[in-house]
Structures are given as C-alpha cells and as structure tokens.
Short mmCIF file of C-alpha atoms in Angstrom, two decimals:
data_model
loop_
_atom_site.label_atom_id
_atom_site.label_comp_id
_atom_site.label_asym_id
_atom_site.label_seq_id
_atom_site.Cartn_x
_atom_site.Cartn_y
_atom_site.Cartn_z
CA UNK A 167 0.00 0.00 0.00
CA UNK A 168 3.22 2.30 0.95
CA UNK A 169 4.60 1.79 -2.61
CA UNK A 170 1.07 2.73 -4.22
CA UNK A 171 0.91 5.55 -2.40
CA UNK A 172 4.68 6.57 -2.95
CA UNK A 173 4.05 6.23 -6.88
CA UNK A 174 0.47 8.09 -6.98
CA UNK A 175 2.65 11.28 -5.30
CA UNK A 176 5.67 10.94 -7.58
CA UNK A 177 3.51 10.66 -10.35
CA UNK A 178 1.52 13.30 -9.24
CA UNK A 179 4.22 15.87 -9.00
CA UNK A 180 5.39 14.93 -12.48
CA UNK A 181 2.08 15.58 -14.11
CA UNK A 182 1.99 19.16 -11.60
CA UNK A 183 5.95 19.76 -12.86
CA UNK A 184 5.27 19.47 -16.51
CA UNK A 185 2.33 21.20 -16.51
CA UNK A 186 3.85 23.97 -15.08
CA UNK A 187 7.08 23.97 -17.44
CA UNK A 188 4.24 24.21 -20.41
CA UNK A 189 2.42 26.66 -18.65
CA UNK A 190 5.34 29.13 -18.25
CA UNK A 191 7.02 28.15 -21.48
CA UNK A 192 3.45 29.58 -23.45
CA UNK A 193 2.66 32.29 -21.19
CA UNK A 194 6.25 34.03 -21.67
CA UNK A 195 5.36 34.48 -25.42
CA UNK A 196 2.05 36.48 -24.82
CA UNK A 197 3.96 38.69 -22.65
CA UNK A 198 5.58 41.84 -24.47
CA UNK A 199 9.45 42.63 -23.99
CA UNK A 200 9.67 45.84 -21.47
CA UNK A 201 13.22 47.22 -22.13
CA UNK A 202 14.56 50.05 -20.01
CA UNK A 203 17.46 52.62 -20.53
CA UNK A 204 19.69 53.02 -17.69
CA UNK A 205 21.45 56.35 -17.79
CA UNK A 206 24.46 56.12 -15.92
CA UNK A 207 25.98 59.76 -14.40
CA UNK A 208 29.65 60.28 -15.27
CA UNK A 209 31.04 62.43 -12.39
CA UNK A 210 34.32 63.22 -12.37
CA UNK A 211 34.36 65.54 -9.45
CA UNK A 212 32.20 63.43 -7.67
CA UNK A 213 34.33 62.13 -3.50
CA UNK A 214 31.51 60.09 -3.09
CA UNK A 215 34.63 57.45 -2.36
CA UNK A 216 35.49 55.79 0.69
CA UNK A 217 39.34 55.60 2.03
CA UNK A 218 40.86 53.02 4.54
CA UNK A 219 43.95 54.45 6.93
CA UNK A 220 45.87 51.81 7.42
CA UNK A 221 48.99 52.35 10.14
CA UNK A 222 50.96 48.99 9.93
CA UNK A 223 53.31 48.31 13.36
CA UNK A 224 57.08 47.38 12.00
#
C-alpha cells in the first residue's frame, strides 16, 4: 500500500511539474518585452569614495 501511495505522489508531482514547465514556457510568449534605458551619471568631481587608513606596526 506504501509503494502505491509513494508512486500516486511521484507521479503526481510529475504531471503538476510538466504542466507547469508548459504553462510558463506559453505564457512568456504572450507577454511583451519591457526594455529600459539606464542612464548612468559620469562624475568626475564626484568624493563620493570611501578611504581606509591603514597604520601597519614594524
């Protein structure tokens, strides 16, 4: 009875998996491409860095 059981679930989640997989696999062509434009800000004078003192004991 165990190995029925055992067998119904796999089965079950293969069925569930693969119709998923189709699922996503037709609903990602129906869906239109959104591109966006990153503009990135070249700022030369920008001291937006961060510096480290390191003392090292000799």
């Amino acid at each position: 009875m165990k190995r029925n059981s055992l067998g119904g679930l796999v089965a079950f989640m293969v069925i569930l998996t693969g119709l998923l997989v189709i699922d996503d696999l037709t609903s990602s062509q129906q869906k239109p491409i959104i591109s966006d434009n990153i503009q990135l800000d070249n700022n030369e004078k920008s001291t937006d860095l961060a510096t480290l003192d390191v003392e090292e004991d000799e």
